[in-house]
Coordinates of C-alpha atoms and ligand atoms in Angstrom, one line a residue:
M398 CA 13.3 -19.9 -16.4
L399 CA 14.7 -18.9 -13.1
R400 CA 11.3 -19.3 -11.5
K401 CA 10.9 -22.8 -13.0
T402 CA 14.2 -23.7 -11.5
L403 CA 13.2 -22.3 -8.1
F404 CA 10.0 -24.3 -8.2
A405 CA 11.8 -27.5 -9.1
L406 CA 14.2 -26.9 -6.2
V407 CA 11.4 -26.4 -3.7
A408 CA 9.5 -29.4 -5.0
A409 CA 12.6 -31.6 -4.6
I410 CA 13.2 -30.5 -1.1
A411 CA 9.5 -31.1 -0.3
V412 CA 9.7 -34.6 -1.6
S413 CA 12.8 -35.4 0.3
G414 CA 11.0 -34.2 3.4
S415 CA 13.9 -32.0 4.5
S416 CA 12.0 -28.7 4.5
A417 CA 11.9 -26.4 7.5
V418 CA 9.7 -27.4 10.4
S419 CA 6.1 -27.1 9.3
A420 CA 3.4 -25.1 11.0
A421 CA 1.6 -28.3 11.9
D422 CA 4.6 -29.6 13.9
T423 CA 5.1 -26.5 15.9
K424 CA 1.5 -25.1 16.2
S425 CA 3.0 -21.9 15.1
V426 CA 2.8 -19.9 11.9
E427 CA 5.8 -18.0 10.8
V428 CA 4.6 -14.7 9.2
M429 CA 6.9 -12.5 7.1
H430 CA 5.9 -8.8 6.9
W431 CA 7.3 -5.3 6.8
W432 CA 5.1 -3.7 9.5
T433 CA 7.8 -2.3 11.8
S434 CA 6.8 1.3 12.4
G435 CA 5.1 2.2 15.7
G436 CA 1.6 2.2 14.3
E437 CA 2.1 -0.9 12.1
A438 CA 3.5 -2.9 15.0
R439 CA 0.6 -2.0 17.2
A440 CA -1.9 -3.0 14.5
L441 CA -0.1 -6.3 14.1
E442 CA -0.8 -7.2 17.7
V443 CA -4.4 -7.6 16.8
L444 CA -3.6 -10.3 14.3
K445 CA -1.2 -12.0 16.7
D446 CA -3.9 -12.1 19.4
G447 CA -6.5 -13.4 16.9
L448 CA -4.2 -16.2 15.9
K449 CA -3.5 -17.1 19.5
Q450 CA -7.2 -17.4 20.2
R451 CA -7.3 -20.0 17.4
G452 CA -4.6 -22.0 19.2
Y453 CA -1.5 -21.0 17.2
A454 CA 1.6 -19.0 18.1
W455 CA 2.7 -16.2 15.8
K456 CA 6.3 -16.6 14.8
D457 CA 7.3 -13.1 13.8
A458 CA 9.6 -12.6 10.7
P459 CA 9.7 -8.8 10.2
I460 CA 11.8 -7.3 7.3
A461 CA 12.0 -3.6 7.8
G462 CA 11.5 -1.3 4.8
G463 CA 8.3 0.6 4.0
G464 CA 6.6 -0.5 0.8
G465 CA 8.0 -4.1 1.2
E466 CA 10.8 -4.1 -1.3
A467 CA 13.2 -5.6 1.2
A468 CA 10.7 -8.2 2.2
R469 CA 10.1 -9.2 -1.4
T470 CA 13.8 -9.7 -1.9
V471 CA 14.2 -11.8 1.2
L472 CA 11.2 -13.9 0.2
K473 CA 12.8 -14.6 -3.2
A474 CA 15.9 -15.8 -1.4
R475 CA 14.0 -18.0 1.0
V476 CA 11.9 -19.5 -1.7
A477 CA 15.1 -20.2 -3.7
S478 CA 16.6 -22.0 -0.7
G479 CA 13.4 -24.0 -0.2
N480 CA 12.6 -22.4 3.1
P481 CA 9.7 -20.0 2.5
P482 CA 7.9 -18.6 5.6
D483 CA 4.4 -20.2 6.4
A484 CA 2.7 -16.9 5.5
I485 CA 3.7 -13.6 3.9
Q486 CA 2.3 -10.2 3.4
M487 CA 1.9 -9.6 -0.3
L488 CA 0.6 -6.8 -2.6
G489 CA -1.2 -6.9 -5.9
F490 CA 0.6 -8.5 -8.8
T491 CA 3.1 -10.3 -6.6
I492 CA 0.3 -12.7 -5.6
P493 CA -0.5 -14.1 -9.1
E494 CA 3.2 -14.2 -9.8
Y495 CA 3.8 -16.7 -6.9
A496 CA 0.5 -18.5 -7.4
S497 CA 1.3 -19.2 -11.1
Q498 CA 4.4 -21.1 -10.0
D499 CA 2.2 -23.2 -7.7
F500 CA 3.8 -21.9 -4.5
L501 CA 0.7 -20.8 -2.7
T502 CA -1.9 -22.8 -0.7
N503 CA -5.4 -23.0 -2.2
L504 CA -7.8 -21.4 0.3
D505 CA -11.0 -22.3 -1.5
S506 CA -12.5 -24.4 1.2
I507 CA -12.1 -21.9 4.0
A508 CA -13.2 -19.1 1.6
A509 CA -16.4 -21.0 0.7
K510 CA -17.1 -21.9 4.4
E511 CA -16.8 -18.2 5.4
G512 CA -18.4 -16.7 2.2
W513 CA -15.5 -14.5 1.2
D514 CA -16.8 -14.2 -2.4
K515 CA -19.6 -12.0 -1.2
L516 CA -17.6 -10.0 1.3
V517 CA -14.6 -8.8 -0.6
P518 CA -14.8 -6.1 -3.3
G519 CA -14.2 -7.3 -6.9
P520 CA -11.1 -5.2 -7.6
I521 CA -9.4 -6.8 -4.6
Q522 CA -10.6 -10.3 -5.4
R523 CA -8.9 -9.8 -8.8
F524 CA -5.6 -10.3 -6.8
S525 CA -6.8 -12.6 -4.1
K526 CA -7.9 -15.2 -6.6
V527 CA -6.0 -16.7 -9.4
D528 CA -7.7 -18.8 -12.1
G529 CA -10.8 -18.6 -9.9
H530 CA -9.1 -20.0 -6.8
W531 CA -8.5 -18.1 -3.5
V532 CA -4.8 -17.9 -2.9
A533 CA -4.5 -14.8 -0.7
V534 CA -6.6 -13.2 2.1
P535 CA -7.0 -9.4 2.2
V536 CA -6.8 -7.7 5.6
D537 CA -7.3 -4.0 4.7
V538 CA -8.0 -1.4 2.1
H539 CA -5.5 1.4 2.2
R540 CA -5.9 4.5 0.0
T541 CA -2.9 6.4 -1.4
N542 CA -4.4 9.7 -2.4
W543 CA -4.4 11.3 1.0
I544 CA -2.8 14.4 2.5
W545 CA -2.1 14.5 6.3
A546 CA -1.8 17.9 7.7
N547 CA -0.9 19.5 11.0
K548 CA -4.1 21.3 12.2
K549 CA -2.3 23.8 14.4
I550 CA -0.2 25.1 11.5
F551 CA -3.2 25.2 9.2
D552 CA -5.2 27.1 11.9
Q553 CA -2.4 29.5 12.6
L554 CA -2.0 30.4 9.0
H555 CA -5.8 30.4 8.3
L556 CA -5.5 27.6 5.8
T557 CA -8.2 25.1 4.8
P558 CA -7.7 21.9 2.7
P559 CA -6.8 23.1 -0.8
Q560 CA -9.3 22.1 -3.4
T561 CA -7.1 22.6 -6.4
F562 CA -3.4 21.9 -7.1
D563 CA -2.8 25.6 -7.7
Q564 CA -4.2 26.4 -4.3
L565 CA -1.9 23.8 -2.7
V566 CA 1.1 25.6 -4.4
A567 CA -0.1 28.9 -3.0
D568 CA -0.6 27.4 0.5
A569 CA 2.8 25.9 0.4
A570 CA 4.3 29.4 -0.2
V571 CA 2.5 30.7 2.9
I572 CA 3.7 27.8 5.0
R573 CA 7.3 28.2 3.9
K574 CA 7.2 31.9 4.7
A575 CA 6.0 31.1 8.2
G576 CA 9.1 29.0 8.7
Y577 CA 7.6 25.5 8.3
T578 CA 8.5 22.8 5.8
P579 CA 5.4 22.6 3.5
L580 CA 5.8 19.0 2.6
A581 CA 7.3 16.2 4.7
H582 CA 8.8 13.7 2.3
G583 CA 11.1 10.7 2.4
G584 CA 13.3 10.4 -0.6
Q585 CA 12.9 6.7 -1.4
P586 CA 11.6 5.6 -4.8
W587 CA 8.4 4.0 -3.4
Q588 CA 7.5 7.2 -1.6
E589 CA 8.0 9.2 -4.8
A590 CA 5.9 6.7 -6.6
T591 CA 3.2 7.0 -4.0
I592 CA 3.0 10.7 -4.7
F593 CA 2.9 10.0 -8.4
D594 CA -0.3 7.9 -7.9
S595 CA -2.0 11.1 -6.8
A596 CA -0.4 13.4 -9.4
V597 CA -1.5 11.2 -12.3
M598 CA -5.0 10.9 -10.9
S599 CA -5.2 14.7 -10.3
A600 CA -3.9 15.5 -13.8
G601 CA -6.3 13.2 -15.7
G602 CA -8.9 11.5 -13.5
P603 CA -9.7 7.8 -13.0
K604 CA -10.1 6.9 -16.7
F605 CA -6.8 8.5 -17.7
Y606 CA -5.1 6.9 -14.7
S607 CA -6.3 3.4 -15.8
Q608 CA -5.4 4.0 -19.5
A609 CA -1.9 5.1 -18.5
L610 CA -0.9 3.0 -15.5
V611 CA -3.1 -0.1 -15.8
N612 CA -3.5 -0.5 -19.6
L613 CA 0.0 1.0 -20.2
D614 CA -1.4 2.8 -23.3
P615 CA 1.6 4.6 -25.0
A616 CA -0.7 7.4 -26.1
A617 CA -1.8 8.1 -22.5
L618 CA 1.7 7.6 -21.1
G619 CA 3.2 10.1 -23.7
S620 CA 0.4 12.6 -23.4
K621 CA 0.2 16.3 -22.4
T622 CA -1.9 15.2 -19.4
M623 CA 1.0 13.0 -18.2
E624 CA 3.3 16.0 -18.6
K625 CA 0.9 17.8 -16.2
A626 CA 1.4 15.0 -13.7
F627 CA 5.1 15.5 -13.8
D628 CA 4.7 19.3 -13.5
Q629 CA 2.9 18.6 -10.2
M630 CA 5.8 16.4 -9.1
R631 CA 8.2 19.3 -9.9
A632 CA 6.1 21.7 -7.8
L633 CA 6.0 19.2 -4.9
R634 CA 9.8 18.8 -5.1
G635 CA 10.0 22.5 -4.3
M636 CA 8.0 22.0 -1.1
V637 CA 10.3 19.5 0.7
D638 CA 13.2 20.2 3.1
P639 CA 16.9 19.6 2.2
N640 CA 17.2 16.5 4.3
F641 CA 14.6 14.4 2.6
P642 CA 16.8 11.9 0.8
G643 CA 16.5 8.4 2.2
R644 CA 14.2 9.4 5.0
D645 CA 11.7 6.7 6.1
W646 CA 8.1 7.5 5.6
N647 CA 7.2 7.3 9.3
L648 CA 9.9 9.8 10.1
A649 CA 8.3 12.1 7.6
T650 CA 5.0 11.6 9.3
S651 CA 6.6 12.5 12.7
M652 CA 7.6 15.9 11.1
V653 CA 3.9 16.6 10.6
I654 CA 2.9 15.2 14.1
N655 CA 5.6 17.4 15.8
G656 CA 4.7 20.5 13.9
K657 CA 8.0 20.8 11.8
A658 CA 6.2 20.2 8.6
A659 CA 2.6 21.1 7.5
M660 CA 1.7 18.1 5.3
Q661 CA 2.6 14.7 4.0
I662 CA 1.2 13.0 0.9
M663 CA 1.0 9.3 1.9
G664 CA -1.3 6.3 2.1
D665 CA -3.4 6.1 5.2
W666 CA -0.9 3.9 7.1
A667 CA 0.4 7.4 8.0
K668 CA -2.8 7.8 10.1
G669 CA -1.6 4.7 12.1
E670 CA 1.4 6.9 13.3
F671 CA -1.0 9.7 14.4
V672 CA -3.2 7.2 16.2
N673 CA -0.1 5.6 17.8
A674 CA 1.0 9.1 19.0
G675 CA -2.4 9.6 20.6
K676 CA -3.5 12.2 18.1
K677 CA -7.1 12.8 17.0
A678 CA -8.5 13.4 13.5
N679 CA -9.8 17.0 13.1
V680 CA -8.4 17.9 16.5
D681 CA -4.6 17.4 16.0
Y682 CA -4.5 16.6 12.3
L683 CA -6.5 17.0 9.1
C684 CA -7.0 14.3 6.5
F685 CA -8.1 15.3 3.0
Q686 CA -7.7 14.1 -0.5
Y687 CA -4.9 15.3 -2.8
P688 CA -6.5 18.2 -4.7
G689 CA -8.1 17.0 -7.9
T690 CA -8.7 13.5 -6.6
Q691 CA -11.6 14.2 -4.2
G692 CA -13.8 11.2 -4.3
D693 CA -11.3 9.1 -6.3
F694 CA -10.1 5.9 -4.6
I695 CA -6.6 4.6 -5.4
F696 CA -6.4 1.4 -3.3
N697 CA -3.5 -0.6 -1.9
T698 CA -4.6 -3.8 -0.1
D699 CA -2.4 -5.9 2.1
Q700 CA -3.0 -9.6 1.7
F701 CA -1.5 -12.6 3.2
A702 CA -0.7 -15.8 1.3
T703 CA 0.4 -19.1 2.7
F704 CA 3.1 -21.3 1.2
K705 CA 2.7 -24.9 0.2
K706 CA 4.8 -27.1 2.4
S707 CA 5.9 -30.8 2.3
D708 CA 3.1 -31.6 4.8
A709 CA 0.0 -31.3 2.7
S710 CA -2.4 -30.6 5.6
V711 CA -1.1 -27.7 7.5
P712 CA -4.0 -26.7 9.7
G713 CA -2.3 -23.5 10.8
E714 CA -2.9 -22.1 7.3
N715 CA -6.7 -22.2 7.7
A716 CA -6.5 -20.8 11.2
F717 CA -4.3 -18.0 10.0
A718 CA -6.5 -17.1 7.0
S719 CA -9.6 -17.2 9.2
T720 CA -7.9 -14.8 11.6
V721 CA -7.0 -12.3 8.9
M722 CA -10.6 -12.4 7.6
D723 CA -12.3 -12.3 11.0
K724 CA -14.9 -9.5 11.2
G725 CA -13.9 -8.3 14.7
V726 CA -10.2 -8.6 13.9
Q727 CA -10.6 -6.5 10.7
A728 CA -12.5 -3.8 12.6
K729 CA -9.9 -3.5 15.4
F730 CA -6.8 -3.9 13.2
N731 CA -7.9 -1.2 10.7
Q732 CA -8.8 1.3 13.4
I733 CA -5.2 1.1 14.5
K734 CA -3.6 0.6 11.1
G735 CA -5.3 3.6 9.5
A736 CA -7.0 1.6 6.8
I737 CA -10.5 0.3 6.4
P738 CA -11.6 -3.3 6.4
A739 CA -11.3 -5.5 3.3
R740 CA -14.7 -7.0 4.3
L741 CA -17.6 -4.9 3.2
D742 CA -19.8 -6.0 6.2
V743 CA -17.8 -4.3 9.0
P744 CA -19.8 -1.5 10.6
S745 CA -18.3 2.0 10.3
D746 CA -18.9 2.9 13.9
G747 CA -15.6 2.8 15.8
F748 CA -13.8 4.4 12.8
D749 CA -12.8 8.1 12.9
E750 CA -13.9 10.6 10.3
C751 CA -11.1 9.8 8.0
G752 CA -11.9 6.1 8.1
Q753 CA -15.7 6.7 7.6
K754 CA -15.0 9.0 4.7
S755 CA -12.8 6.3 3.1
M756 CA -15.5 3.7 3.7
A757 CA -18.1 5.9 2.0
D758 CA -15.8 6.8 -0.9
L759 CA -14.9 3.2 -1.5
R760 CA -18.6 2.2 -1.8
T761 CA -19.2 5.1 -4.3
A762 CA -16.1 4.2 -6.3
L763 CA -17.1 0.5 -6.4
K764 CA -20.5 1.4 -7.8
S765 CA -19.1 3.7 -10.4
G766 CA -16.3 1.3 -11.3
T767 CA -13.6 3.9 -10.5
M768 CA -11.8 2.1 -7.7
V769 CA -8.3 1.9 -9.2
G770 CA -5.2 0.0 -8.0
S771 CA -2.1 1.9 -6.7
F772 CA 0.8 1.9 -9.2
A773 CA 3.2 2.6 -6.4
H774 CA 2.1 -0.4 -4.4
G775 CA 1.9 -3.0 -7.2
H776 CA -1.8 -2.9 -8.0
A777 CA -1.7 -1.3 -11.4
M778 CA 1.0 -3.1 -13.4
P779 CA 3.3 -6.1 -12.9
D780 CA 6.7 -5.7 -11.3
G781 CA 8.7 -5.3 -14.6
P782 CA 7.0 -2.2 -15.8
K783 CA 6.4 -1.0 -12.3
N784 CA 10.1 -0.9 -11.5
A785 CA 10.8 0.8 -14.8
V786 CA 8.3 3.6 -14.0
Y787 CA 9.7 3.9 -10.5
D788 CA 13.1 4.7 -12.0
V789 CA 11.7 7.4 -14.3
V790 CA 9.7 9.0 -11.5
T791 CA 12.6 9.0 -9.0
H792 CA 15.1 10.2 -11.6
F793 CA 12.7 13.1 -12.5
F794 CA 12.1 14.0 -8.8
N795 CA 15.8 14.1 -8.0
T796 CA 17.1 16.0 -11.1
N797 CA 16.1 19.0 -13.1
E798 CA 14.7 17.0 -16.0
S799 CA 11.8 18.6 -17.9
S800 CA 8.4 17.1 -17.8
A801 CA 8.4 16.7 -21.6
D802 CA 11.6 14.6 -21.3
A803 CA 10.3 12.6 -18.4
V804 CA 7.2 11.7 -20.5
K805 CA 9.4 10.4 -23.3
Q806 CA 11.4 8.4 -20.8
L807 CA 8.2 7.0 -19.4
V808 CA 7.0 5.7 -22.8
D809 CA 10.4 4.1 -23.6
A810 CA 10.8 2.6 -20.2
V811 CA 7.4 0.9 -20.3
N812 CA 7.9 -0.2 -23.8
N813 CA 11.2 -1.9 -22.9
A814 CA 9.8 -3.5 -19.8
K815 CA 6.6 -4.9 -21.3
Ligands
GAL1265 C1 2.8 -0.6 2.1 C2 1.8 -1.4 2.9 C3 1.2 -0.6 3.9 C4 2.2 0.2 4.7 C5 3.3 0.7 3.9 C6 4.5 1.3 4.7 O1 3.4 -1.3 1.1 O2 0.8 -1.9 2.0 O3 0.4 -1.5 4.8 O4 2.6 -0.5 5.8 O5 3.8 -0.1 3.0 O6 5.2 0.3 5.3

């Protein structure tokens, strides 16, 4: 109902011609995003340059806050006041949500001209296209089931990447004893949810992950396997330092970079921080999969959608979409961002070992149909149940609740939010 009202409001403003200055008038594209950390901002420069080469200025509208919750709130307000940005970074289910209200530009002609159908993996197209029409353009493929480790600490303590969760627990005890924080963590719901992606995958594998977090099957949500995922969360809670509440993700990454902490469980945007600090994979830091998720691929893809404006032909939108999908831009952008390209035809040379591993694992997961969307980053379930699960996970992480109780809460929360 509210959305219908919002749409009517925007439509009315559009008809009266009083909307904000369009991209066509200014030869600029206003882009809203949440890439404000050092690594993210550097990667963004590649997109800005690409747009400039196409004759458009990039009007920057950053909204700080990892995971994008703050940006999504600001977007809602701007749409409500009839002044959406020209373009916005979007994740997963947010795209069909806005597209179904008819807010987003149809990108079919540029998609056909540039052959996007053949270039972008199916599980990503599932969000880029709504009712068969392209409405968003993917720039990267991030993966959430990574651990980033300080190599010096691992070498000093004679540790190698743990292959099982029990081994991770044993290693954490050794690290703690040596005076380091085993796990750098930022206590924000989206960061706890990011760890939960891996815990669920590790406890049950890709089929279970999909049954529980994509199909929202009550039997899977309420299962003993799900209890195991919460058990892992409890063990991880014991590995953090006392100052974790509220810490931004990139500050947690700095703890690993600076040798205060040994590991961080985070999507590969964390690698962007290592790259930005001049650190090298397998020299300064290690990248490996969360134990029990080796070979599994939990993806989080950043896409950009453009908003319909009163002026029906806004050429900046095509130039912008074309920049985001540009082969060279995707190669350069992702080498800095820590992700891999959303286009499958970008060569892997130029990517470091972590990137090359991700590229290989993505292709294997695509073939076996086990490339699954990140719950934490809006690619598994729509916002309603997602927020309900966030609450359960964060409550569990920050209290002494038992895993059995958390699982009961999970079933109820999802049931009420469906
Ligand atoms: C995610 C986004 C990533 C990364 C991260 C931290 O939502 O998809 O690209 O930037 O937030 O800000």
